[in-house]
Coordinates of C-alpha atoms and ligand atoms in Angstrom, one line a residue:
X18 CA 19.7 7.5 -18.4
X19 CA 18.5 7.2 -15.0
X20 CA 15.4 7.6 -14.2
X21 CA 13.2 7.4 -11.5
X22 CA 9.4 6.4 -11.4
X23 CA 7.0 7.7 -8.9
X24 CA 4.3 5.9 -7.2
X25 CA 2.2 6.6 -4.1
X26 CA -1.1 5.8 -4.1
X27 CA -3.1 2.6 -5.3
X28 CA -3.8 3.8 -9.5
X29 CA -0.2 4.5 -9.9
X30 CA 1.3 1.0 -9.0
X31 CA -0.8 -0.1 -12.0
X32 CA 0.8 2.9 -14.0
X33 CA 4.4 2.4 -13.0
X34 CA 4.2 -1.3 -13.9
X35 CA 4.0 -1.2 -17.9
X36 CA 6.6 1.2 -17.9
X37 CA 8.7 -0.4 -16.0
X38 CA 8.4 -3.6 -17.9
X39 CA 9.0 -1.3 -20.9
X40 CA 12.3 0.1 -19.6
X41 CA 13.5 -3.7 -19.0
X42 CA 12.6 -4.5 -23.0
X43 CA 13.9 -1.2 -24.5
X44 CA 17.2 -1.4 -22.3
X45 CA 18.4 2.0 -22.1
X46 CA 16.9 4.2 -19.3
X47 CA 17.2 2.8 -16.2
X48 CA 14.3 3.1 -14.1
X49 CA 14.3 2.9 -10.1
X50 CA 10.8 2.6 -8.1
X51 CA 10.6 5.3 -5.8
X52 CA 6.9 4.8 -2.9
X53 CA 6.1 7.5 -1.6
X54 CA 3.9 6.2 1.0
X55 CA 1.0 7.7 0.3
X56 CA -0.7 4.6 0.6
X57 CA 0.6 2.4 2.9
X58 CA -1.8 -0.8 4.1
X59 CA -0.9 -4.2 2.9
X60 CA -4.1 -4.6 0.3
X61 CA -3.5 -0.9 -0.9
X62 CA -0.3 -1.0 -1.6
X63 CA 2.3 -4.2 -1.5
X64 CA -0.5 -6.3 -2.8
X65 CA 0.1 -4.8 -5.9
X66 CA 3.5 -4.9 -6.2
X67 CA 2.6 -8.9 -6.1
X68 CA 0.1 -8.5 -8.0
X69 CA 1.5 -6.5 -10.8
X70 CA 5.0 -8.3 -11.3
X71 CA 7.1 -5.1 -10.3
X72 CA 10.1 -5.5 -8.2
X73 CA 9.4 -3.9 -4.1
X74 CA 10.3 -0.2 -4.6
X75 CA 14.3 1.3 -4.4
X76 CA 13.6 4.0 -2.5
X77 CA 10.5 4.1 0.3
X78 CA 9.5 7.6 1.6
X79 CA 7.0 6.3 4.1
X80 CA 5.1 9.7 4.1
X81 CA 1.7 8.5 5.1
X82 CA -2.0 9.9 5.2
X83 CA -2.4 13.4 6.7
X84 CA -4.4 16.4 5.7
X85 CA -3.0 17.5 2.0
X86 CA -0.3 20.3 3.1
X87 CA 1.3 17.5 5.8
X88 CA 1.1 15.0 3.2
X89 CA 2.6 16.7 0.3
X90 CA 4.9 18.3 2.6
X91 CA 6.3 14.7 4.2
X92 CA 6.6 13.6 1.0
X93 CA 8.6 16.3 -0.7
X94 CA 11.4 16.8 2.6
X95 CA 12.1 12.5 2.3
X96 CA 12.3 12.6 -1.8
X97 CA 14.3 15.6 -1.8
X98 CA 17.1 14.1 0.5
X99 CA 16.9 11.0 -2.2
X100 CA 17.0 13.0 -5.4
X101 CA 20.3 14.7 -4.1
X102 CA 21.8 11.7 -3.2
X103 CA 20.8 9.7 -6.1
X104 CA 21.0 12.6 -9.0
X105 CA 18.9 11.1 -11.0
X106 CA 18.6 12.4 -15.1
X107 CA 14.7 12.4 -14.9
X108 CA 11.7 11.7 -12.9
X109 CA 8.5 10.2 -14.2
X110 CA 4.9 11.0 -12.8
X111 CA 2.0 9.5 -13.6
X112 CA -1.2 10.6 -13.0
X113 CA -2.5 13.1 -10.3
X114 CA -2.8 12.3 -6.9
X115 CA -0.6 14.1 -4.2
X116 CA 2.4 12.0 -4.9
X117 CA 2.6 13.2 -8.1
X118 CA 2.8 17.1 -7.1
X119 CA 5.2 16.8 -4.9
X120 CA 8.0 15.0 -6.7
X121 CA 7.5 17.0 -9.4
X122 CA 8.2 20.2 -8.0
X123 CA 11.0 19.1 -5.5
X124 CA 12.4 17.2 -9.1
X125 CA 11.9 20.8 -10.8
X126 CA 13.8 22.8 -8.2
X127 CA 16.9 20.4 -8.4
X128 CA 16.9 21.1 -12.2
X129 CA 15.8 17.4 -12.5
X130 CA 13.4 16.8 -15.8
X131 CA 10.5 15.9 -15.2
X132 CA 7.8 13.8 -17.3
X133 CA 4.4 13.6 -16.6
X134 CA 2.4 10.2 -18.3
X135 CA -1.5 11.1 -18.2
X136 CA -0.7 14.7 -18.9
X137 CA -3.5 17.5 -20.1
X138 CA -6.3 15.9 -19.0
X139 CA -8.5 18.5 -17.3
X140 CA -12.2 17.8 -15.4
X141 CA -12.3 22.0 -15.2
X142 CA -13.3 21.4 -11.2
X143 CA -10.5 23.1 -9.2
X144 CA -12.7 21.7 -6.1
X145 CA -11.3 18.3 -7.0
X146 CA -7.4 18.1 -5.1
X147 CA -6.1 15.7 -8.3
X148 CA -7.0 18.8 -10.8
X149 CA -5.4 21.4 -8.7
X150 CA -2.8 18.6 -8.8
X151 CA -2.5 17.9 -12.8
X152 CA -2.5 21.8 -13.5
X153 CA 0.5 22.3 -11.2
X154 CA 2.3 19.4 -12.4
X155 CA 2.0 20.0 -16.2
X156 CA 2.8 23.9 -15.3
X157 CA 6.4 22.7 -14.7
X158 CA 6.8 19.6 -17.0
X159 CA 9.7 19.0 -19.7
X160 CA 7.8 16.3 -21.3
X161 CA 4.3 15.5 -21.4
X162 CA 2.7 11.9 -22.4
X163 CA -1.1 12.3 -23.2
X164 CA -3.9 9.3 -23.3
X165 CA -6.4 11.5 -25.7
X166 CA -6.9 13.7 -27.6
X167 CA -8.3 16.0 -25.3
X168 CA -5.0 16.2 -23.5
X169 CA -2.8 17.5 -26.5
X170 CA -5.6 20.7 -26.9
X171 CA -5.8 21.3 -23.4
X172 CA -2.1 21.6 -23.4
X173 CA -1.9 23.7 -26.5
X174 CA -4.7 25.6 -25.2
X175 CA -2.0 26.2 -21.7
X176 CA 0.6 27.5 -24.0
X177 CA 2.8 24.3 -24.0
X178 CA 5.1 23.6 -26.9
X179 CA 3.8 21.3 -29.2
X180 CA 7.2 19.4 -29.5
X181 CA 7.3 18.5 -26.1
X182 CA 3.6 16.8 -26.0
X183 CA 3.8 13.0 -27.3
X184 CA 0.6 11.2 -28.0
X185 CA 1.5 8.0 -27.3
X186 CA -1.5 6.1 -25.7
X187 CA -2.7 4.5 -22.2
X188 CA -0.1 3.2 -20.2
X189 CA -2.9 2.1 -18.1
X190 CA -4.9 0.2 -21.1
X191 CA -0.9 -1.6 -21.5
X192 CA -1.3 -3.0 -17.8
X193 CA -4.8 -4.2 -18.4
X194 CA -3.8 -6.1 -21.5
X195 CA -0.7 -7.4 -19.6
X196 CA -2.6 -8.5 -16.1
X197 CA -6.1 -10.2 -18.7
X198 CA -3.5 -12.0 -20.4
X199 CA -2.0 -13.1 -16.7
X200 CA -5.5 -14.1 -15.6
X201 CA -6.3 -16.2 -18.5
X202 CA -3.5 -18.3 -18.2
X203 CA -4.1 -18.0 -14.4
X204 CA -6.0 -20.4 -12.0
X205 CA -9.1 -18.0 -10.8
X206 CA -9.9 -20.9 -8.4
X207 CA -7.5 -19.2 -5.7
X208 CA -9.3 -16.0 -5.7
X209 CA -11.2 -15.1 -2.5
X210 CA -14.3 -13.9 -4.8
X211 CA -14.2 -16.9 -7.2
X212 CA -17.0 -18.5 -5.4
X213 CA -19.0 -15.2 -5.1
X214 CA -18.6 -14.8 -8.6
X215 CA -19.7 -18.6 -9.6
X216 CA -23.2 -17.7 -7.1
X217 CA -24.4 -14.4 -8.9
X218 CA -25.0 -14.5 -12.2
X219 CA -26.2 -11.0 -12.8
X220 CA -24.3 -8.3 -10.8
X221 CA -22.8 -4.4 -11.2
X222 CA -19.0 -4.1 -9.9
X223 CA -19.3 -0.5 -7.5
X224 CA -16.2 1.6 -6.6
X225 CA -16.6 5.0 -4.6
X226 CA -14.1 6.7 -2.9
X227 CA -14.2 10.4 -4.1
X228 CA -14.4 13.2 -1.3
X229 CA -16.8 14.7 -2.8
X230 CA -19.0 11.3 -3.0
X231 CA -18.9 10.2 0.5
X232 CA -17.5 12.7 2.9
X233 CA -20.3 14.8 2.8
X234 CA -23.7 12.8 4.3
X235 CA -26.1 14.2 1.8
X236 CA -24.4 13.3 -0.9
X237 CA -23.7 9.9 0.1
X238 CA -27.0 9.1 1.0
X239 CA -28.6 9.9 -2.2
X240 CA -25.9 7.4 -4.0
X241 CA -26.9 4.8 -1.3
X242 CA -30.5 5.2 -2.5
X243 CA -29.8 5.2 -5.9
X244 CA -27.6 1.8 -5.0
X245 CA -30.2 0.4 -3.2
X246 CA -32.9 0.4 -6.1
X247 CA -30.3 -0.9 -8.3
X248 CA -29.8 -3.8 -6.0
X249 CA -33.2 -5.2 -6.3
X250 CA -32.5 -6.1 -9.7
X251 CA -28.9 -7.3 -9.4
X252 CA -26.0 -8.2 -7.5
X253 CA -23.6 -5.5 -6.5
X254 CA -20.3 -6.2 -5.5
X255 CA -18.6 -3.1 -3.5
X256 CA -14.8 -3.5 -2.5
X257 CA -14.7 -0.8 -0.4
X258 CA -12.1 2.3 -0.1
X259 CA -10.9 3.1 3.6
X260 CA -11.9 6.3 3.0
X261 CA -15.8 5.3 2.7
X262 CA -15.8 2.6 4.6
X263 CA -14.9 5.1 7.9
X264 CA -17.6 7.5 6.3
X265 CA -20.2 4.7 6.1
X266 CA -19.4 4.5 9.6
X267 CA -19.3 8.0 10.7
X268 CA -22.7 7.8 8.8
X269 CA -24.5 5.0 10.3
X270 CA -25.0 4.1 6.7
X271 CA -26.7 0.5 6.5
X272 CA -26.5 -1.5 2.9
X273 CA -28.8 -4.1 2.2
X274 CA -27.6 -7.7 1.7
X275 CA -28.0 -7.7 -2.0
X276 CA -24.7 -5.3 -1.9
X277 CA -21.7 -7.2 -0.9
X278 CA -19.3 -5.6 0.8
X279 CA -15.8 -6.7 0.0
X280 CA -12.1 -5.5 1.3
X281 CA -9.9 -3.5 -1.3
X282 CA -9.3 -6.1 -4.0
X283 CA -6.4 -7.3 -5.6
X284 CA -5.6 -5.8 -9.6
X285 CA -6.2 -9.3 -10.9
X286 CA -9.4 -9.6 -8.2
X287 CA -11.1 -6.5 -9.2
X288 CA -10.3 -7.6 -12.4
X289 CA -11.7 -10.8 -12.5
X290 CA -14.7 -9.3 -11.3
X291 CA -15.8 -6.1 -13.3
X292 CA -14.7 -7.4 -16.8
X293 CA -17.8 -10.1 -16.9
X294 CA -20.0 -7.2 -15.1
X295 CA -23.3 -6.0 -16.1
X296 CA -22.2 -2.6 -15.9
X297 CA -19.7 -0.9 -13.6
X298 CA -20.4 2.1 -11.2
X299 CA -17.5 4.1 -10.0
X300 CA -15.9 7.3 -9.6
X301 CA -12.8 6.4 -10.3
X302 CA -10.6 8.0 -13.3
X303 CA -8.8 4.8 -14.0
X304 CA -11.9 2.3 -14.6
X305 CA -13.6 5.0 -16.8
X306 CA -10.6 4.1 -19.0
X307 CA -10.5 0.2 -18.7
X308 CA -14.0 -0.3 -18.8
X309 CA -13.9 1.9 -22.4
X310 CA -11.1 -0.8 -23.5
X311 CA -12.8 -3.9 -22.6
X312 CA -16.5 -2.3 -23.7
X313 CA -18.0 -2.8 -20.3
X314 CA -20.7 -0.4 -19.9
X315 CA -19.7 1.8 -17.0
X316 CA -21.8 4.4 -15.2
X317 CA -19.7 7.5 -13.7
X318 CA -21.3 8.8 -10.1
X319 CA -19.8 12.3 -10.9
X320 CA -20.9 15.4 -12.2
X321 CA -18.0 16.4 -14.6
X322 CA -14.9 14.0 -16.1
X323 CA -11.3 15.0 -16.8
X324 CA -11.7 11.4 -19.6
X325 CA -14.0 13.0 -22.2
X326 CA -13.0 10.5 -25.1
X327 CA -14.9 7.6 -22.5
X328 CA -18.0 9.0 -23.4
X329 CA -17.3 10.3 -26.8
X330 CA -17.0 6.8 -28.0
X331 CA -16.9 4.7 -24.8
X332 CA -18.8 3.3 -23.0
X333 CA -19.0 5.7 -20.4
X334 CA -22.1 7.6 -19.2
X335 CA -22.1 10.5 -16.7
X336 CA -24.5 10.3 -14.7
X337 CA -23.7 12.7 -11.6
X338 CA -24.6 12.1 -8.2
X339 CA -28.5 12.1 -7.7
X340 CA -30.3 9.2 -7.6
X341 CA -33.1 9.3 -10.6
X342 CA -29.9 10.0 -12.7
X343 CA -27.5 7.0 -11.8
X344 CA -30.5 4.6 -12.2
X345 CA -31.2 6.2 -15.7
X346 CA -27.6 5.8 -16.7
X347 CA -27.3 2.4 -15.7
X348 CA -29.6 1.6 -17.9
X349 CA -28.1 4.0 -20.9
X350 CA -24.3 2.6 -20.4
X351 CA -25.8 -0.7 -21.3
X352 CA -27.2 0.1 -24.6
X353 CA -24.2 2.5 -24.9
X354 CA -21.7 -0.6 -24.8
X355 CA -23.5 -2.2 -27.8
X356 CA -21.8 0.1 -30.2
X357 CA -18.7 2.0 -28.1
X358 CA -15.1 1.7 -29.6
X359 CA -11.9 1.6 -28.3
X360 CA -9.7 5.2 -28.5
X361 CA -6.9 5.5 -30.8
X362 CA -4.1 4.4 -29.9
X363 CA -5.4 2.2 -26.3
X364 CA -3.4 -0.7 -28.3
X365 CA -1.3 -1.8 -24.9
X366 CA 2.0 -0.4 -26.5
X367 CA 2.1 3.4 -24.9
X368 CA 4.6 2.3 -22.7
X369 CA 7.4 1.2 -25.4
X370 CA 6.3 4.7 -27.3
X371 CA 7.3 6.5 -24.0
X372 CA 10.9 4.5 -23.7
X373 CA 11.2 5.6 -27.4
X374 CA 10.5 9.1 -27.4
X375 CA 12.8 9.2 -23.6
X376 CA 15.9 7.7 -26.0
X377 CA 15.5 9.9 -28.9
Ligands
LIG21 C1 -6.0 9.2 -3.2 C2 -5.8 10.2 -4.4 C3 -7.0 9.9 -5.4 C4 -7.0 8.5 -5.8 C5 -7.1 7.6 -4.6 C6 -7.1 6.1 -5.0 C7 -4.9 12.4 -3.9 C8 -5.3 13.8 -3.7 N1 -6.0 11.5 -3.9 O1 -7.2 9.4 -2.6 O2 -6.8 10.7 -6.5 O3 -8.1 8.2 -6.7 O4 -5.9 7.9 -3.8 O5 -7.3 5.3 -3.9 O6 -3.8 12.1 -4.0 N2 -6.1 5.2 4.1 C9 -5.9 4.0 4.7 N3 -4.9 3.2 4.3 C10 -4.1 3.5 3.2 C11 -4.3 4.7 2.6 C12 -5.3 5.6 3.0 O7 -6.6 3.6 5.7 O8 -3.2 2.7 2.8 C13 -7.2 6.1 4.6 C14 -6.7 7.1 5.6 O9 -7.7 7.3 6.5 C15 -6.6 8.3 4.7 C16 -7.7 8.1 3.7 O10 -7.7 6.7 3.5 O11 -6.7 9.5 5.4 C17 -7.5 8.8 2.4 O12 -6.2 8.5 1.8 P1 -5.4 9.6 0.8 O13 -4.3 9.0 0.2 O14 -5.2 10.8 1.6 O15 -6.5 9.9 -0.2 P2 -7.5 8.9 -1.1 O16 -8.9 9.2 -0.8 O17 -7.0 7.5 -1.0

């Protein structure tokens, strides 16, 4: 079987990475690495094809950043000319940024099947692009691969045969496993935030990148604030998006020194830094996830998540976007991580159980 995995933006190199590993043990689908593009600058994107141990990509559609109708649209003209050329039996997408979309319905008109990994989940926010983007994608999947629980009843709920949803785990819990293994056998040393690291005992990890977190100045003040009260206790190391830093910018925002401003950081980088955090703040979907694996109390700056099972037994706390709330959370993720559990099935073999059920 050939099959061709999808990857764009920076959470799906991390995605594409255990699978692909997987379809080199299992031996019989043959997976090629098709970039979209979407994301395109050397620390968002080849540094993790470094970084992760996955070979460069086969196919590179160069699409670029541009408002979502030219992006989606660049992307789906280039991988359409590859999918006719190439015929491939099957597409995999994970996850649900714009890359995702596309390939799935250009895939879906050429009678291609198409499998989506991180399928069901649902935030119930159709102001958020990725959920417009997972409901349209799992509207025209053949096979669906679902992290939690909450995924196979959202699916069920939509009317989707039960045969074609496989519970199989967290293909992104299977990378984390892989890449702490990497580090501990690793010399940390030749990290450019080894040295920060060794300096502050005591610090929070921050990630923010979320439209609706800093393109709008209101908002984005009120996290700063919350930030900055956080900050007098603590550390806070903030590797910071593109996307915010031109809004910090735009906004004449000014952090205070006890917030570090980093680059984007390597997998292994970020890594090395948010597993021995106090607690994490982020709005990202992917560290909700590995922070829950590795019990790291983590604080989401977001009103709604499409992760549920993070908070159900995580250590995950919601704690929108005001500040009186984040500083409150803070605090209740770290009693939260004292007695959090890992979700069924975030064992690091979801990857193998998708090359399984591909074969049968
Ligand atoms: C995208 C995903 C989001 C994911 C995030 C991870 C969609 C709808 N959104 O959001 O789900 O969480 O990636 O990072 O697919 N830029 C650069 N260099 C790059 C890439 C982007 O400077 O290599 C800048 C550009 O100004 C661009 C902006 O960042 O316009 C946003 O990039 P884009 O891919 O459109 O969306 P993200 O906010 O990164």
């Amino acid at each position: 079987m050939k099959a061709f995995l999808i990857a764009g933006a920076r959470p799906n190199f991390m995605k594409i990475a255990p699978i692909y590993r997987a379809s080199l043990e299992h031996g019989s689908v043959e997976c090629r690495i098709v970039h979209t593009g979407q994301h395109y600058d050397y620390e968002m994107s080849n540094a993790f094809f470094e970084d992760l141990g996955i070979p460069k990509p086969d196919f590179c559609l160069d699409a670029g950043s541009g408002s979502h109708a030219v992006q989606t649209a660049k992307i789906m003209v280039a991988f359409e000319e590859v999918c006719k050329k190439e015929k491939p039996d099957l597409i995999l997408v994970v996850g649900d940024v714009n890359s995702t979309l596309a390939c799935s319905i250009v895939a879906k008109k050429l009678l291609i099947d198409v499998a989506h990994v991180e399928a069901g989940l649902r935030s119930f926010d159709s102001t958020m692009p990725e959920e417009i983007n997972r409901i349209v994608t799992d509207a025209i999947s053949d096979y669906f691969f679902v992290t939690e629980e909450s995924g196979l009843e959202n699916l069920l709920r939509e009317g989707k045969p039960r045969e074609k949803i496989h519970f199989v785990g967290n293909v992104m819990i299977d990378n984390l496993y892989h890449q702490l293994r990497n580090l501990e056998s690793d010399h940390a040393e030749r990290f450019s935030v080894f040295s920060l690291k060794q300096a502050h005992e005591k610090y929070a990890f921050l990630t923010l990148h979320r439209p609706s977190n800093v393109d709008e100045r209101e908002v984005f003040t009120e996290i700063v604030g919350a930030l900055n009260t956080l900050a007098e206790g603590r550390t806070i190391f903030f590797p910071m998006h593109p996307r915010t830093k031109k809004m910090a910018h735009e906004f004449g925002i000014v952090f205070p020194d006890r917030i570090i401003l980093l680059p984007p950081l390597s997998y292994q980088e970020s890594l090395f830094l948010w597993k021995d955090a106090e607690a994490v703040l982020t709005d990202s979907g992917g560290l909700q996830e590995e922070t829950t694996a590795l019990e790291v109390p983590c604080v989401t700056i977001r009103e709604n998540t499409e992760r549920p099972i993070t908070i159900e037994v995580g250590t995950n706390v919601l704690a929108g976007t005001k500040a009186e709330s984040i500083i409150k959370a803070y605090q209740e993720s770290i009693q939260k991580a004292k007695t959090a559990k890992k979700p069924a099935l975030w064992d690091g073999k979801a990857s193998l159980r998708i090359m399984k059920v591909l074969c049968s």
